[in-house]
Short mmCIF file of C-alpha atoms and ligand atoms in Angstrom, two decimals:
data_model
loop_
_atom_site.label_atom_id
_atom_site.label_comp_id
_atom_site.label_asym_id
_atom_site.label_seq_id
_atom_site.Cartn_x
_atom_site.Cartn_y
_atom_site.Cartn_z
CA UNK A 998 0.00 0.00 0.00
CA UNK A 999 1.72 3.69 -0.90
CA UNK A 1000 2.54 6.31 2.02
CA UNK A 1001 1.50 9.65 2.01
CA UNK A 1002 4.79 11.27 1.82
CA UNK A 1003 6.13 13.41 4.64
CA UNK A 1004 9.15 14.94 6.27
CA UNK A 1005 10.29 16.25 8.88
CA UNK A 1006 13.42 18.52 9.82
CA UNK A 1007 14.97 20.52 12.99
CA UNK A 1008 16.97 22.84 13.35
CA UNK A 1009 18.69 22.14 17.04
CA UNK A 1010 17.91 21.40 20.85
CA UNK A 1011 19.32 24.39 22.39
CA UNK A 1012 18.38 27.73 23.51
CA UNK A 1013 16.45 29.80 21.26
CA UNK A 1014 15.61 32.88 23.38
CA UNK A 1015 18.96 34.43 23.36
CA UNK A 1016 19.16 34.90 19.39
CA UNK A 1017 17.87 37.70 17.87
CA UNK A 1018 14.44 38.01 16.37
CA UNK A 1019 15.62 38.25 12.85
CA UNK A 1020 18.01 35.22 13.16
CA UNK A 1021 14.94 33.00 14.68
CA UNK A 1022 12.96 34.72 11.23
CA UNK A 1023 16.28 33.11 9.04
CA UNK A 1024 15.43 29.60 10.80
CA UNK A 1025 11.72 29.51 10.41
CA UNK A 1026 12.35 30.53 7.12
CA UNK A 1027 15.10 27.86 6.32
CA UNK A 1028 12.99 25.23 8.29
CA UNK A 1029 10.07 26.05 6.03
CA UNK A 1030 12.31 25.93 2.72
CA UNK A 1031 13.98 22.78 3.39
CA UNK A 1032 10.43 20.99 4.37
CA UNK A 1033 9.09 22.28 1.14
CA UNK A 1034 12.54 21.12 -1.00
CA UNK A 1035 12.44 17.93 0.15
CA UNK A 1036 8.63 17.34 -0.19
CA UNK A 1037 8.73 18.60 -3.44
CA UNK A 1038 11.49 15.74 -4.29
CA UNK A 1039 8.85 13.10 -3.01
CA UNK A 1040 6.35 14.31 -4.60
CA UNK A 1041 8.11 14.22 -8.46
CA UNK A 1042 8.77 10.09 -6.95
CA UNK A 1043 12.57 11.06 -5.42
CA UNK A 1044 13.02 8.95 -2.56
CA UNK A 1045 12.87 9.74 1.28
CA UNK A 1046 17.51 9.21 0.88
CA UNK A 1047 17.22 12.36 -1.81
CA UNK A 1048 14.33 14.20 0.23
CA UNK A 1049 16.66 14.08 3.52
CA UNK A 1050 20.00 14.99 1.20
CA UNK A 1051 17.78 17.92 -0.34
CA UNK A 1052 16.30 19.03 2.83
CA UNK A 1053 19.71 19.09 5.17
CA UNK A 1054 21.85 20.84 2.28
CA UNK A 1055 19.84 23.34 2.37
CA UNK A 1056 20.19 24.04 6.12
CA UNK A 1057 23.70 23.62 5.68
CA UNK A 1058 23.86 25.87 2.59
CA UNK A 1059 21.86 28.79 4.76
CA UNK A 1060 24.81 29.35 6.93
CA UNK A 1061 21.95 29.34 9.77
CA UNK A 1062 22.35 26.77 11.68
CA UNK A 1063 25.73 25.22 13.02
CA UNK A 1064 26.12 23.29 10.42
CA UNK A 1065 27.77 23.75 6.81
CA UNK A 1066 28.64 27.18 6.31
CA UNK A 1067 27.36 27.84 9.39
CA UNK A 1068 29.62 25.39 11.81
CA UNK A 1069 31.00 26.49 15.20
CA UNK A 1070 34.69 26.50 15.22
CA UNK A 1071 36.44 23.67 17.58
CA UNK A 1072 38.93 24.91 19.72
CA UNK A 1073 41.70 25.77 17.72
CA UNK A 1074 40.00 27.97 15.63
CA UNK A 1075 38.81 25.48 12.49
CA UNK A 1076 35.59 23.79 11.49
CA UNK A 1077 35.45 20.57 11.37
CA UNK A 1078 31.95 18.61 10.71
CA UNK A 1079 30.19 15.14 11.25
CA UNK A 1080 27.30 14.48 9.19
CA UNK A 1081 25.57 11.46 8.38
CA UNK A 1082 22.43 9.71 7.08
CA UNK A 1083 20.55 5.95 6.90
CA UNK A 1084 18.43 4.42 4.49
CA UNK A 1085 15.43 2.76 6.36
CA UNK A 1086 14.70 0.28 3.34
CA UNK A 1087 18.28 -1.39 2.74
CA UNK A 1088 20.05 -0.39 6.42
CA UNK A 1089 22.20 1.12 4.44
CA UNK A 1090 24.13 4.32 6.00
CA UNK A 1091 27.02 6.79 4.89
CA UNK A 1092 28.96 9.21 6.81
CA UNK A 1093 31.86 11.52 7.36
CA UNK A 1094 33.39 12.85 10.25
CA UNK A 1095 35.38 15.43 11.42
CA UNK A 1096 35.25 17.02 7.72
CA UNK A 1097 36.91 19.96 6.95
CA UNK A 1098 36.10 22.05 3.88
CA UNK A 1099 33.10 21.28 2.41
CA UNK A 1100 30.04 23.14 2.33
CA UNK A 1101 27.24 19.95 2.29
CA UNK A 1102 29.12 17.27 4.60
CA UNK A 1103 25.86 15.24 3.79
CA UNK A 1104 26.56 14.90 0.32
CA UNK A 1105 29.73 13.25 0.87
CA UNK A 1106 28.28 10.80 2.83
CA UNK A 1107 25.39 10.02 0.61
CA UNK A 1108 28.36 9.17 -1.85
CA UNK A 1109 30.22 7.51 1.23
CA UNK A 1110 27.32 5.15 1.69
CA UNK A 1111 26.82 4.87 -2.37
CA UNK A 1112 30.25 4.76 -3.31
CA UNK A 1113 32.51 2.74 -1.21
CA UNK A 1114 32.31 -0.33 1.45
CA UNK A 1115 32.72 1.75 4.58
CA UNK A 1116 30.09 3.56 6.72
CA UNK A 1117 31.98 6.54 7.94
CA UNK A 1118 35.05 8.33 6.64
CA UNK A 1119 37.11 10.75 9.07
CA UNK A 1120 38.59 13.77 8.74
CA UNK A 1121 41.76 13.77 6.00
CA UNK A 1122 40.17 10.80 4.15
CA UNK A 1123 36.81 12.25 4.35
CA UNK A 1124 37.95 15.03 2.88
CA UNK A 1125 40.15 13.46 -0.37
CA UNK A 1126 37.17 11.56 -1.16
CA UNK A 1127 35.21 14.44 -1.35
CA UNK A 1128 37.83 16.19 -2.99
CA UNK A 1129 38.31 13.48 -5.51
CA UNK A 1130 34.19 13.59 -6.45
CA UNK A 1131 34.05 16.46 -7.41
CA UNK A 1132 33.89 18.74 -4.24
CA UNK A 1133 34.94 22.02 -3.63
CA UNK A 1134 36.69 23.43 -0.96
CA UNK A 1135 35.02 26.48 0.57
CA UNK A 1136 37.76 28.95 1.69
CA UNK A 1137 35.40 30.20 4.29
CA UNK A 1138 34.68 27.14 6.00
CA UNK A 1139 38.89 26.56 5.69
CA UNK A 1140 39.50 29.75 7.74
CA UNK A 1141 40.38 30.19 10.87
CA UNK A 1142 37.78 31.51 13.38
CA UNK A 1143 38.85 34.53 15.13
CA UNK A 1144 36.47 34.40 18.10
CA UNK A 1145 36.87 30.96 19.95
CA UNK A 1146 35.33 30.13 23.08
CA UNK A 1147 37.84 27.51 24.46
CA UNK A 1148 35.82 26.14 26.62
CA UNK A 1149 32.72 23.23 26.23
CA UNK A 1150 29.85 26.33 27.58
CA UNK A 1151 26.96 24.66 28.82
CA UNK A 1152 23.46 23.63 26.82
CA UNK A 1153 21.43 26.29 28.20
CA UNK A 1154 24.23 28.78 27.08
CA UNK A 1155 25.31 27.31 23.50
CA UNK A 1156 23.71 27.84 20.73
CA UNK A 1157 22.34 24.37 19.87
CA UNK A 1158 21.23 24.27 15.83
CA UNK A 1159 22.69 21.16 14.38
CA UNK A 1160 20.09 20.55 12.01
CA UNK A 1161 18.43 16.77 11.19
CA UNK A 1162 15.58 15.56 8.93
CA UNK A 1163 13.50 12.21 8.61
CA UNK A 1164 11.12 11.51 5.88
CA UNK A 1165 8.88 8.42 4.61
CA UNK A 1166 8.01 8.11 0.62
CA UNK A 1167 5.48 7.48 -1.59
CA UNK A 1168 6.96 3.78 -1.11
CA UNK A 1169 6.68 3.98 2.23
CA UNK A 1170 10.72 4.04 1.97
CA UNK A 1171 12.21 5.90 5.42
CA UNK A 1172 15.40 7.95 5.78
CA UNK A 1173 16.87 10.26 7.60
CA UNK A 1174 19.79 12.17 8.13
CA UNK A 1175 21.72 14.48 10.85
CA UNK A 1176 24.93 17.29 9.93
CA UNK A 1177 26.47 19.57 12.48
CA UNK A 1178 29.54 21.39 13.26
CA UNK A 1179 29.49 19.89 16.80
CA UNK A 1180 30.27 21.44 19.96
CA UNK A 1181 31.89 24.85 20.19
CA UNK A 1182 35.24 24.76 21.44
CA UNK A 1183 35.23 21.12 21.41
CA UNK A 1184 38.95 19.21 21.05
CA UNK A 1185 40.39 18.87 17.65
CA UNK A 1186 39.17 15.40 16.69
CA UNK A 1187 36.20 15.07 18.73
CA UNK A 1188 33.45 13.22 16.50
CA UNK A 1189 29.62 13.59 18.13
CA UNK A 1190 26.67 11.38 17.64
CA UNK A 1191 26.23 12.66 13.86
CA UNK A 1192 28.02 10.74 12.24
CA UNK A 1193 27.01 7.36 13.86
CA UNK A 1194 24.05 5.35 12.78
CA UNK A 1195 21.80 4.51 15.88
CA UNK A 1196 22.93 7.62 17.54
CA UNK A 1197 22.70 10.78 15.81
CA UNK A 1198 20.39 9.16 13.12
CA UNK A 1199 18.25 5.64 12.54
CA UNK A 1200 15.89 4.08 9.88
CA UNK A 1201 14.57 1.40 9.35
CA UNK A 1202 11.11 -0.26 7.58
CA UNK A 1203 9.12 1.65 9.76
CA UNK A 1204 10.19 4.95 10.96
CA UNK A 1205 13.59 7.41 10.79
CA UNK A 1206 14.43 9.58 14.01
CA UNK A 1207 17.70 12.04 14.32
CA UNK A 1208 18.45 13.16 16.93
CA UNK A 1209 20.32 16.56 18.45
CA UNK A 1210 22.13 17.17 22.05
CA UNK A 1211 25.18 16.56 24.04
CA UNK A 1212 26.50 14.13 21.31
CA UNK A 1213 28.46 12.10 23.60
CA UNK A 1214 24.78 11.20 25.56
CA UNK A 1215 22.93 10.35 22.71
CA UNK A 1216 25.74 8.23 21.57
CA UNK A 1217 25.91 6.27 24.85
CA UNK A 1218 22.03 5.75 24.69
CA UNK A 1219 21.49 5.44 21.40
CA UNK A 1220 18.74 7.89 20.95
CA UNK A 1221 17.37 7.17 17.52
CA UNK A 1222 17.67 3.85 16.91
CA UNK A 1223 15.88 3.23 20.72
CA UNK A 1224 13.06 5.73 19.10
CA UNK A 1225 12.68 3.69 16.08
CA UNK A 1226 12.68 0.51 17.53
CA UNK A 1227 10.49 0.60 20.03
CA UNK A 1228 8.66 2.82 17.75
CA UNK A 1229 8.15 -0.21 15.16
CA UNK A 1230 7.12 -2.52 18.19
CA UNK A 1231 4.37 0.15 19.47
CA UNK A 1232 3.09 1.53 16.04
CA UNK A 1233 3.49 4.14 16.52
CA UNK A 1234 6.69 6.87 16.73
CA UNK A 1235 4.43 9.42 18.54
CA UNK A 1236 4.16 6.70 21.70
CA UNK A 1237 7.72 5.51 21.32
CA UNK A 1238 8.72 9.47 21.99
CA UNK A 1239 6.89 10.19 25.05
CA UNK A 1240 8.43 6.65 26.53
CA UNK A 1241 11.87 8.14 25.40
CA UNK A 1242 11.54 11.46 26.84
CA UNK A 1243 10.07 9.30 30.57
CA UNK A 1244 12.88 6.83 30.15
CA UNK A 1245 15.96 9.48 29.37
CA UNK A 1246 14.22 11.70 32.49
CA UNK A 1247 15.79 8.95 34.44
CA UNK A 1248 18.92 8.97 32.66
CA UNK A 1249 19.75 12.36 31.79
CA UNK A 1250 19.03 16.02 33.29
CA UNK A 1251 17.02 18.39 31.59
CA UNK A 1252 18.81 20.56 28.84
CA UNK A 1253 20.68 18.03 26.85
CA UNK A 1254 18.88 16.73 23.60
CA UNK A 1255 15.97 16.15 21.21
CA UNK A 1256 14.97 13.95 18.55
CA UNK A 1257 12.47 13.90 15.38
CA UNK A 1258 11.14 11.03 14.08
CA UNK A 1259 8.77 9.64 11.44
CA UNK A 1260 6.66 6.71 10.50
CA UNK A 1261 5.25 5.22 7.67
CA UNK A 1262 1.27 6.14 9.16
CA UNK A 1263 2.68 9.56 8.51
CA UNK A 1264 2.85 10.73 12.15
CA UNK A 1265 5.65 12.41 13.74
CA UNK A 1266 7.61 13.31 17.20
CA UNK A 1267 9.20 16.29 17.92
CA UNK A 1268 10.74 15.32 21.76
CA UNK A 1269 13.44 17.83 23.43
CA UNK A 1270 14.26 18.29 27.38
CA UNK A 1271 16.18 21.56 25.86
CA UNK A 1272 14.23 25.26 25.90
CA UNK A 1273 13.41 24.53 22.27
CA UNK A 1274 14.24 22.55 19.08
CA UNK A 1275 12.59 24.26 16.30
CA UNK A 1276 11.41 22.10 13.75
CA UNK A 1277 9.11 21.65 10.68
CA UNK A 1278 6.86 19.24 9.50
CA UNK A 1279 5.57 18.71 6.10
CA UNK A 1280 2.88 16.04 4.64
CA UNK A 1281 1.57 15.64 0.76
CA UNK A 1282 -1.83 17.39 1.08
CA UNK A 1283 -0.69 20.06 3.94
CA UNK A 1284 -0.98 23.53 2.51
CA UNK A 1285 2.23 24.97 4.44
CA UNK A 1286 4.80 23.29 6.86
CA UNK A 1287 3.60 23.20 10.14
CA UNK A 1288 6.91 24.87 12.44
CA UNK A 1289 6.95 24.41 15.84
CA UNK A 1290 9.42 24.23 18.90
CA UNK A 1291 10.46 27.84 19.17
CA UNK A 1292 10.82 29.43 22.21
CA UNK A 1293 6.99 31.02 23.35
CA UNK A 1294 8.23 34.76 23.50
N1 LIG B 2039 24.70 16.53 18.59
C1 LIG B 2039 25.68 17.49 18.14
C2 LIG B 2039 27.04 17.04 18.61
O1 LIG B 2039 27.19 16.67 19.75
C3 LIG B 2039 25.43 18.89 18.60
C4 LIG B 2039 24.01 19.39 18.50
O2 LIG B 2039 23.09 18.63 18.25
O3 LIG B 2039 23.80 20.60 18.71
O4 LIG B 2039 27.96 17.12 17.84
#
């Protein structure tokens, strides 16, 4: 039987208050675009893998969000991203970490999970592959930062906008995907959740999740591939979030992460123990994206 398709994308559990009107105007806006680009894809009968790629690109492209052109700096001064992404049809999954350079990071590991045997590829390797297919380096993103906090400031303060995206097909296909430029000030090196299937992102026949946070949490918990399972043995991903947010109540303190997710029935979850995680949400037959999770002002 076909799905109605629908996506879903975020733009970052963090703190939302403290930026300025008209950069909280940028994200709605980008949120809204990227909803819209990768619907559109679906709609033409691209999968939910192109809708994601489509959809995060262009959040990385908007030099918004901290991710792509708009990264946080680690603490010597460079950028250096994780981004990943997960097939819910085939398990199959493509990443790259601690990439320098390059303006979509989930490009390269769409082509990391197309091209070559491996799951994730890491910073200098990441980087000649994605040199060698084509990719330009973007002198910006090579430059050094300037202004570096130097040391790992706390949820509440940072500004958390990693940005993620889910989506479910016409085929009733899954995906999704996750891209950030990490934690500011974090050590040279330092890979987060984004790059690592289960963790930062999950799919499988019948939901996607990614999630956002205090990487090194959700990659001890597992954040999205807990939603999605226990999403696929409930139903339902809208149940399997409120058990997550109960369950990692216990676990973790407040201010530390969020997750989408998505399932074939077309419903979604938009979970975060964070001030807000704006996000938008986007089904075939919706006039406009429905946003959500900004900070009530
Ligand atoms: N999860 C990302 C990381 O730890 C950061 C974020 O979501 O804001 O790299």
């Amino acid at each position: 039987m076909p799905c109605v398709p629908a996506i879903i994308v975020h733009g970052g559990a963090g703190k939302w208050s403290s930026a300025p009107s008209d950069r909280r105007e940028a994200a709605r806006r980008a949120l809204m675009e990227s909803a819209e680009a990768g619907l559109q894809i679906m709609e033409k009968g691209g999968t939910s893998v192109e809708a994601i790629v489509e959809a995060i690109s262009h959040m990385e492209s908007s030099g918004v969000f901290n991710s792509g052109r708009g990264s946080v700096a680690n603490s010597d001064g460079f950028v250096e991203m994780d981004a990943g992404l997960m097939d819910g049809e085939t398990l199959d999954s493509g990443a790259v970490a601690s990439l320098r350079g390059i303006e979509n990071p989930i490009r390269v590991a769409l082509l990391v999970m197309k091209k070559t045997p491996h799951v994730i590829l890491s910073g200098e390797g990441a980087r000649r592959f994605a040199l060698s297919n084509g990719f330009s380096e973007d002198p910006f993103l090579l430059s050094k930062r300037d202004q570096v906090s130097h040391r790992l400031v706390s949820r509440s303060e940072w500004r958390g906008d990693t940005v993620g995206a889910a989506a479910v097909d016409q085929l009733c296909h899954t995906a999704a995907g996750a891209s950030t430029g990490g934690i500011s000030g974090k050590m040279p090196g330092r890979i987060g959740d984004s790059p690592v299937p289960g963790a930062g992102f999950y799919a499988n026949h019948f939901a996607a999740a990614a999630a956002t946070g205090i990487g090194e949490l959700i990659l001890i918990l597992g954040i999205s591939r807990k939603i999605v399972e226990e999403a696929t043995l409930l139903g339902s991903v809208k149940l399997s979030g409120k058990s997550l947010l109960e369950y990692t109540r216990s676990k973790f303190k407040d201010d530390t992460f969020g997750v989408i997710g998505i399932d074939i029935r077309g419903e979604y979850a938009a979970i975060y123990n964070t001030e807000s995680m704006p996000y938008a949400y986007f089904k075939k037959g919706m006039e406009s994206p429905l946003v959500g999770g900004f900070p009530a002002l």
